[in-house]
Short mmCIF file of C-alpha atoms in Angstrom, two decimals:
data_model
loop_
_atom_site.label_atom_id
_atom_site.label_comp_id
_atom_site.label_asym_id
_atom_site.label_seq_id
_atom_site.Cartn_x
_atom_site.Cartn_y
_atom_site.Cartn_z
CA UNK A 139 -44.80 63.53 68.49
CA UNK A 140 -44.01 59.60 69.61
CA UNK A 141 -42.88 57.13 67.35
CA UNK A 142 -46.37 55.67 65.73
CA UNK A 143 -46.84 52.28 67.36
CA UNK A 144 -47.32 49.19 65.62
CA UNK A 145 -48.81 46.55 67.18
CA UNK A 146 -50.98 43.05 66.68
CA UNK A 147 -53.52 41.83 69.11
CA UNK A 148 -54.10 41.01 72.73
CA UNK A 149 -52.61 37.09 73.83
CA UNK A 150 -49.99 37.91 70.69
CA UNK A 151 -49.48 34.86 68.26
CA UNK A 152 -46.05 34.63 66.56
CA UNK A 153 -47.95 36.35 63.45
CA UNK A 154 -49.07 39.34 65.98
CA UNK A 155 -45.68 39.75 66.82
CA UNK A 156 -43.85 38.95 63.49
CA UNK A 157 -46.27 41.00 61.58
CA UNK A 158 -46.08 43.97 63.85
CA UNK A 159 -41.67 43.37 63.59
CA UNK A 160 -41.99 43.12 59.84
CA UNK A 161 -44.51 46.08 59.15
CA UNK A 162 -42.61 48.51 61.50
CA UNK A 163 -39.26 47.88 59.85
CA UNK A 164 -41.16 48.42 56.28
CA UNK A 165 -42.39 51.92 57.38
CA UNK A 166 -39.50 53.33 58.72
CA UNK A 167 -37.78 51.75 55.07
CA UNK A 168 -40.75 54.44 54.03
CA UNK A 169 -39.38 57.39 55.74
CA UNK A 170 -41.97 56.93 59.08
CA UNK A 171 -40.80 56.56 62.96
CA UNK A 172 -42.69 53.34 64.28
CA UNK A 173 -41.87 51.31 67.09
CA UNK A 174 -43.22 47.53 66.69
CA UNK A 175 -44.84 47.00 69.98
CA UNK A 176 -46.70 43.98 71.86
CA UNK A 177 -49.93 43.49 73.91
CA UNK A 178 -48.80 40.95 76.12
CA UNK A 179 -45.78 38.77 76.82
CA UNK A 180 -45.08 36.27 73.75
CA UNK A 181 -45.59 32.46 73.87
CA UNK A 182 -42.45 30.17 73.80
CA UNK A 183 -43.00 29.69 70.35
CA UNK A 184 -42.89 33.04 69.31
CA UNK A 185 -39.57 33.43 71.70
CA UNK A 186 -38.04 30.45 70.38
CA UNK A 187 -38.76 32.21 66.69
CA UNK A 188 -37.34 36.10 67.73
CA UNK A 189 -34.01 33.91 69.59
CA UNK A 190 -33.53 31.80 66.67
CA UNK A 191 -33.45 34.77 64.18
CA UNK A 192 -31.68 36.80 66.80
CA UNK A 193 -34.38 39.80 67.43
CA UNK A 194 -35.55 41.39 70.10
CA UNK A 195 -38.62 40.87 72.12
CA UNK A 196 -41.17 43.92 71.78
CA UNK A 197 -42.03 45.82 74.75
CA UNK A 198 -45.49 45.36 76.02
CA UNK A 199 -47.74 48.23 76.37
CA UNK A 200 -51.18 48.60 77.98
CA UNK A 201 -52.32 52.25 77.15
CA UNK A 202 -52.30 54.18 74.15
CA UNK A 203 -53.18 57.42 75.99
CA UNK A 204 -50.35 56.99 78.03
CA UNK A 205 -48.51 56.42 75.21
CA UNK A 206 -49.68 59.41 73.40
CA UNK A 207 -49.32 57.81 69.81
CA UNK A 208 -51.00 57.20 66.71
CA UNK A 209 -51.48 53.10 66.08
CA UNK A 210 -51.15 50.76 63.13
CA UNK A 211 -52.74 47.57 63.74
CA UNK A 212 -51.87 44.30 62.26
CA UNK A 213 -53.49 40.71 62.17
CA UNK A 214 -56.43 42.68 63.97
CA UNK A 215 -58.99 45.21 63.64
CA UNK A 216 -61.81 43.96 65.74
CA UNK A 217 -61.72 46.65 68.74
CA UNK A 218 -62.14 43.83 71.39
CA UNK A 219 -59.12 42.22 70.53
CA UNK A 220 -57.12 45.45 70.40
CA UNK A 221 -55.66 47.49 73.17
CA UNK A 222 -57.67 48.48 75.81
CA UNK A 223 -58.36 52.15 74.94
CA UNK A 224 -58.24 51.28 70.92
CA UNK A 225 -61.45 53.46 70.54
CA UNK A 226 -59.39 56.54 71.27
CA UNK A 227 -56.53 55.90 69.31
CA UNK A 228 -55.67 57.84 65.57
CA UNK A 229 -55.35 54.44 63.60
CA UNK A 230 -53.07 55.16 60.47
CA UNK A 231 -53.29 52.06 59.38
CA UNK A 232 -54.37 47.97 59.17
CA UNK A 233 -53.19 44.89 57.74
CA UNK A 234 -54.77 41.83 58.27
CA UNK A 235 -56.19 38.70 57.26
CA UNK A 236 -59.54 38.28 59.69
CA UNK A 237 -63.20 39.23 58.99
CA UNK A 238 -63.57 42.59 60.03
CA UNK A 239 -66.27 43.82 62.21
CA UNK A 240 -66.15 45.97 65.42
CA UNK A 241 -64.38 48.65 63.64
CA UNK A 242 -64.71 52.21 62.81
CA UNK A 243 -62.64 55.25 62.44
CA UNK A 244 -62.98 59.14 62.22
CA UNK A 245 -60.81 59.59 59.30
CA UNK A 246 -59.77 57.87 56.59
CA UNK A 247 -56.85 55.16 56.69
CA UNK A 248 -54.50 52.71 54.82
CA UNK A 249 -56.35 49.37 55.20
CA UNK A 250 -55.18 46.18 53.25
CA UNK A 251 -56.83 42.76 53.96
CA UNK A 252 -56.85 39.85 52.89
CA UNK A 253 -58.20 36.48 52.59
CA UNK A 254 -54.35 34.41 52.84
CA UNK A 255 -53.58 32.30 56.29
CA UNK A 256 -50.95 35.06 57.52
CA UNK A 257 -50.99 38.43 57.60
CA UNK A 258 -47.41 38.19 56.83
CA UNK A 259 -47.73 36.75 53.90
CA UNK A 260 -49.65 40.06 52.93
CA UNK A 261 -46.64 42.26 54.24
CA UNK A 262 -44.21 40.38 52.07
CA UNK A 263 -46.16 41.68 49.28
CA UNK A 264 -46.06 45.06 50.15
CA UNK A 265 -42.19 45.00 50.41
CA UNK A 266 -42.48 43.58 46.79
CA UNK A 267 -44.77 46.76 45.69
CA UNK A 268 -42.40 48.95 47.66
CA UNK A 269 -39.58 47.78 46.53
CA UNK A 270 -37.53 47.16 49.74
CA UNK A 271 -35.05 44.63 50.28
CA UNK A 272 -36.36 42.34 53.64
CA UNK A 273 -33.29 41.57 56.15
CA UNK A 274 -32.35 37.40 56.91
CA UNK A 275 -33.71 38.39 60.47
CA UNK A 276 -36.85 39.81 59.13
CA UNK A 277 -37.61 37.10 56.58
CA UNK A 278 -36.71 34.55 59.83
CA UNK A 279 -40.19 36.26 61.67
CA UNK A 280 -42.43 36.12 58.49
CA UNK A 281 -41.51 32.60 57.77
CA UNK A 282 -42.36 31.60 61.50
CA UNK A 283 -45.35 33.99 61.29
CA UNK A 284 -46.80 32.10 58.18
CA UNK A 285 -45.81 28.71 59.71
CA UNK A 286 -47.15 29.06 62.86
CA UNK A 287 -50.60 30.36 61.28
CA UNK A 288 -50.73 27.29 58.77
CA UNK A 289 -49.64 24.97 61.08
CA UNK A 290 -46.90 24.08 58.29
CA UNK A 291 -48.73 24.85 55.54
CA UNK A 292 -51.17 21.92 56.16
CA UNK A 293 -53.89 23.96 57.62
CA UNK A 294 -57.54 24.66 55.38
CA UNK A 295 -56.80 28.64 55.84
CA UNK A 296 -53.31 28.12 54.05
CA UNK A 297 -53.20 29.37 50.53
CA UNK A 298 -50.99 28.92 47.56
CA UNK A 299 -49.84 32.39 47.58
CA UNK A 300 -48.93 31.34 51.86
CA UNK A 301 -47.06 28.14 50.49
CA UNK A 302 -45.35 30.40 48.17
CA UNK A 303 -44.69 33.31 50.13
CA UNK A 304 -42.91 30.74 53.22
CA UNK A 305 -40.48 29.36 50.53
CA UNK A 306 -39.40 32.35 49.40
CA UNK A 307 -38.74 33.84 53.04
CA UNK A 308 -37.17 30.64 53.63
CA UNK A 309 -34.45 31.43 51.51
CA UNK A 310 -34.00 34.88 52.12
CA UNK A 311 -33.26 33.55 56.21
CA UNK A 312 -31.27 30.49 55.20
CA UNK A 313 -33.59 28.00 56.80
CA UNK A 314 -34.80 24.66 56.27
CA UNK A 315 -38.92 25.46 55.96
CA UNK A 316 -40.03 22.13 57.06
CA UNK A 317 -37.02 21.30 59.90
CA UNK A 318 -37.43 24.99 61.60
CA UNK A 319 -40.63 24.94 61.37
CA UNK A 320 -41.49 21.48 63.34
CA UNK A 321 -39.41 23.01 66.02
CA UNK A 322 -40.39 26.14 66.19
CA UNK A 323 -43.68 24.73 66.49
CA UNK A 324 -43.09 22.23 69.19
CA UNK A 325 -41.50 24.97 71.39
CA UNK A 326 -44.95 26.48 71.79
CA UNK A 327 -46.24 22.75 72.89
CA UNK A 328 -44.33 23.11 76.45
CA UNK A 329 -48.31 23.08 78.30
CA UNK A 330 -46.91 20.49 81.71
CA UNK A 331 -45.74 23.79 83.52
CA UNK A 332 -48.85 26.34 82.68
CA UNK A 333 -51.60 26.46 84.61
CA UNK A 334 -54.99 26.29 84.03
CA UNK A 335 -55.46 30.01 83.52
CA UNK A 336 -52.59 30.02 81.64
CA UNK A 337 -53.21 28.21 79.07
CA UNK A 338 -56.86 29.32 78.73
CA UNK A 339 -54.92 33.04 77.60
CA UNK A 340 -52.21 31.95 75.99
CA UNK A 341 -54.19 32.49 72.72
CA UNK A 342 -57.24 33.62 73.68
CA UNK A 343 -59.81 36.18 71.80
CA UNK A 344 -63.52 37.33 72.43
CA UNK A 345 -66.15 37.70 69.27
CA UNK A 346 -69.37 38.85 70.42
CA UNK A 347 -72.22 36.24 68.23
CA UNK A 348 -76.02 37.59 68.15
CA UNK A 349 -76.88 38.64 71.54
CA UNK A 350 -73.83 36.15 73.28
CA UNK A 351 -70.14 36.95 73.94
CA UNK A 352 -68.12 34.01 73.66
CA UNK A 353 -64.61 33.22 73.99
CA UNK A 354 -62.73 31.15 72.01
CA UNK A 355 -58.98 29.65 73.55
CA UNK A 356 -56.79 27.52 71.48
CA UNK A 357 -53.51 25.90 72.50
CA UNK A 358 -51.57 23.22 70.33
CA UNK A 359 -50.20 20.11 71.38
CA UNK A 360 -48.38 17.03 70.39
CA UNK A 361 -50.70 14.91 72.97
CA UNK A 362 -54.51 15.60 73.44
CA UNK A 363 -54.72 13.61 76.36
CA UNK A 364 -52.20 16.06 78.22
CA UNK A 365 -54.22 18.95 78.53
CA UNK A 366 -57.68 16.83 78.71
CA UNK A 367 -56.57 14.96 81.86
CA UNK A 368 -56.46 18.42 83.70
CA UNK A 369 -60.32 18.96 82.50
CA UNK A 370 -61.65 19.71 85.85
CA UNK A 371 -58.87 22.02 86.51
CA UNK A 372 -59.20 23.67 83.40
CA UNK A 373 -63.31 23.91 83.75
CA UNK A 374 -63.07 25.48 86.77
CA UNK A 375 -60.78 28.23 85.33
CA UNK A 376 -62.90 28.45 82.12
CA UNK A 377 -66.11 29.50 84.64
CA UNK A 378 -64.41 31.54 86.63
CA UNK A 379 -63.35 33.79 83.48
CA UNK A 380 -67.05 33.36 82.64
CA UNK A 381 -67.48 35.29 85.78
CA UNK A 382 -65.34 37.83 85.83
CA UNK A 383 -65.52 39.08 82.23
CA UNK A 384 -69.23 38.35 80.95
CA UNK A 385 -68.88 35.85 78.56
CA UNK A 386 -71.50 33.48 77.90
CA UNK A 387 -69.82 30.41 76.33
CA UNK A 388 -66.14 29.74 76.71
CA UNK A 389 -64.81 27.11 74.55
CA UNK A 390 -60.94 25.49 74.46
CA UNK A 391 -59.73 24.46 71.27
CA UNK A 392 -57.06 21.67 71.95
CA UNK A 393 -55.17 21.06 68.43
CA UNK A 394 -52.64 18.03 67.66
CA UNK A 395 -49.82 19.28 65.61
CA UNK A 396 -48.91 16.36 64.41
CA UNK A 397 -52.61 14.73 63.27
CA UNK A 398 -53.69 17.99 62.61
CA UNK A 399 -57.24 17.12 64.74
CA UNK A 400 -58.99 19.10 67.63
CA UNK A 401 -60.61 18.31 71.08
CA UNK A 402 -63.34 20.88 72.14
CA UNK A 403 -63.65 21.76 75.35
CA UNK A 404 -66.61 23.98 76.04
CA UNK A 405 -68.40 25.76 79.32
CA UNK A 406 -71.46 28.11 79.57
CA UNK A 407 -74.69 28.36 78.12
CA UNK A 408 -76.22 27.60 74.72
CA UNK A 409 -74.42 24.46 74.63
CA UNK A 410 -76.86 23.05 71.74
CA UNK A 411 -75.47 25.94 69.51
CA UNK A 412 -71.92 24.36 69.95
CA UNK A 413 -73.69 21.12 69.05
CA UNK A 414 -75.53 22.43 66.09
CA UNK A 415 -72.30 24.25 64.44
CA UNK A 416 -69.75 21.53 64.51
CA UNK A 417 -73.12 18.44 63.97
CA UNK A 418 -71.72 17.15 67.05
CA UNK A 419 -73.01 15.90 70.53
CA UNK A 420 -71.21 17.00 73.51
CA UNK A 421 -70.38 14.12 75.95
CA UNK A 422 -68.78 15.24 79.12
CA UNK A 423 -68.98 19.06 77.64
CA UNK A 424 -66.18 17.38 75.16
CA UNK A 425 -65.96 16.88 71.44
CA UNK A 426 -63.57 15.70 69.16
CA UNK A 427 -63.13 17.29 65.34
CA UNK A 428 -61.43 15.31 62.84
CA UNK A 429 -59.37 17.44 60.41
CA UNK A 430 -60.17 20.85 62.64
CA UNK A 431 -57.55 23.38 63.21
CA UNK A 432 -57.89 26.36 62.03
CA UNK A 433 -60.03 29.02 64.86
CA UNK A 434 -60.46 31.61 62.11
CA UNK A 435 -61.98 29.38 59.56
CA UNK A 436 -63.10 26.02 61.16
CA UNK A 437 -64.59 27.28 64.16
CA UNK A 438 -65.46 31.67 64.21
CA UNK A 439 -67.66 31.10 61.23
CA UNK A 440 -69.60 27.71 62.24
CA UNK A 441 -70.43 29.27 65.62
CA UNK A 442 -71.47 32.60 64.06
CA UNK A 443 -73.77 31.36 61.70
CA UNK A 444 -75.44 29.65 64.23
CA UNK A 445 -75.59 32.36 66.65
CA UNK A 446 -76.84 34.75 64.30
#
């Protein structure tokens, strides 16, 4: 039988990838074969985070039948956002820290979520339970998991048990929490060179609302006006996607690091919706949200409600 593959989910974040590092290395601690795996190339800050700490980049893969595996799935268990044949796939097990909807399974399965801003702050916990010592390198990829996902622990999804979790990870790599984690974070802010379609997947998932299938991109910046001068570029791109995939709303989450605002972006139909959830008016299909960052918790929820 292959190695059980562990993986996060499509357009991997550095919490995808850490989490999928970190929850491999804890099975095989448990006496399983697992192979942390990717599905898709990671981001430059997720690369800057597996150089710093020295690890190596997961391979990508694209088909579980080919594969011929069973699957544990972390920061995921919506089926959309999972690999492309998911739905045929023996799923041992799932760790995460989203809603969950989308999913089913023939047989019974390890699942442990919940509600923190990282799923890795919910792996460190089960190396606590298990009682397994976490390598410096290890510790490096859970600490940039949890940053990355909190923006620095600054964003609403970040919990105490997040802010504690980073500091003690922090230690265990040797790192300077707040230092690393500015530049690990500016890393993935490199947009200039990307283009349009680029950027709209470079963290990029689908959640299907009432009868509508929208699509929901964010990318993080240190200058809004940087990505919003190439708005006819990147509307263009948005419809096109529209086209080829069947979603009915596409909207591009552009997030300031450093003021810890947003800049909406949005193409499709239903455009009032958009309006309604965020008690906004669109001008120029823009919108700016004061103290908005978080996808998972300032945005997926507003929209649903209204769509439902």
């Amino acid at each position: 039988m292959s190695k059980i593959l562990v993986f996060g989910h499509q357009n991997p974040d550095t919490d995808a990838i850490g989490a999928a590092i970190a929850f491999s290395y804890l099975q095989n601690q448990l006496g399983k074969e697992t192979e942390a795996v990717a599905l898709g190339t990671p981001n430059e800050e997720t690369q800057y985070a597996l150089n710093f700490f020295k690890l190596a980049t997961p391979r990508v893969v694209r088909s579980i039948k080919e594969e011929g595996a069973q699957v544990m799935l972390v920061d995921h268990n919506e089926f959309q956002q999972s690999i492309s044949d998911i739905a045929e796939a023996e799923i041992l097990a799932v760790v995460d820290h989203h809603r969950i909807a989308n999913f089913e399974t023939a047989n019974p399965l390890y699942y442990r979520a919940e509600p923190v801003g990282c799923t890795s702050t919910i792996i460190l916990k089960l190396y606590k339970e298990k009682q397994i010592e976490i390598p410096k390198e290890i510790a490096g990829i859970m600490l940039s998991a949890i940053l990355s996902d909190t923006l620095l622990l600054k964003s609403p999804t970040c919990t105490s048990e997040d802010e504690a979790a980073a500091k003690e990870l922090a230690a265990i790599a040797c790192v300077d929490l707040t230092s690393y984690g500015l530049e690990m974070l500016k890393a993935g802010t490199n947009l200039s060179d990307k283009t349009a379609a680029v950027l709209l997947d470079l963290d990029a998932k689908s959640f299907p609302m009432g009868s509508s299938n929208v699509r929901i991109a964010q990318v993080n910046t240190v200058d809004l006006n940087e990505v919003m001068m190439r708005q006819k570029e990147l509307e263009e791109a948005m419809t096109n996607e529209m086209s080829k995939n069947g979603y009915d709303l596409f909207i591009l989450i552009v997030t300031n690091i450093l003021d810890s605002d947003s800049e909406l972006l949005v193409a499709g139909r239903e455009l009032e919706k958009v309006e309604e959830a965020f008690k906004v008016q669109l001008m120029n299909n823009r919108a700016l949200l004061k103290g908005v960052v978080s996808r998972k918790k300032q945005v997926v929820p507003q929209l649903t409600a209204v769509f439902n």
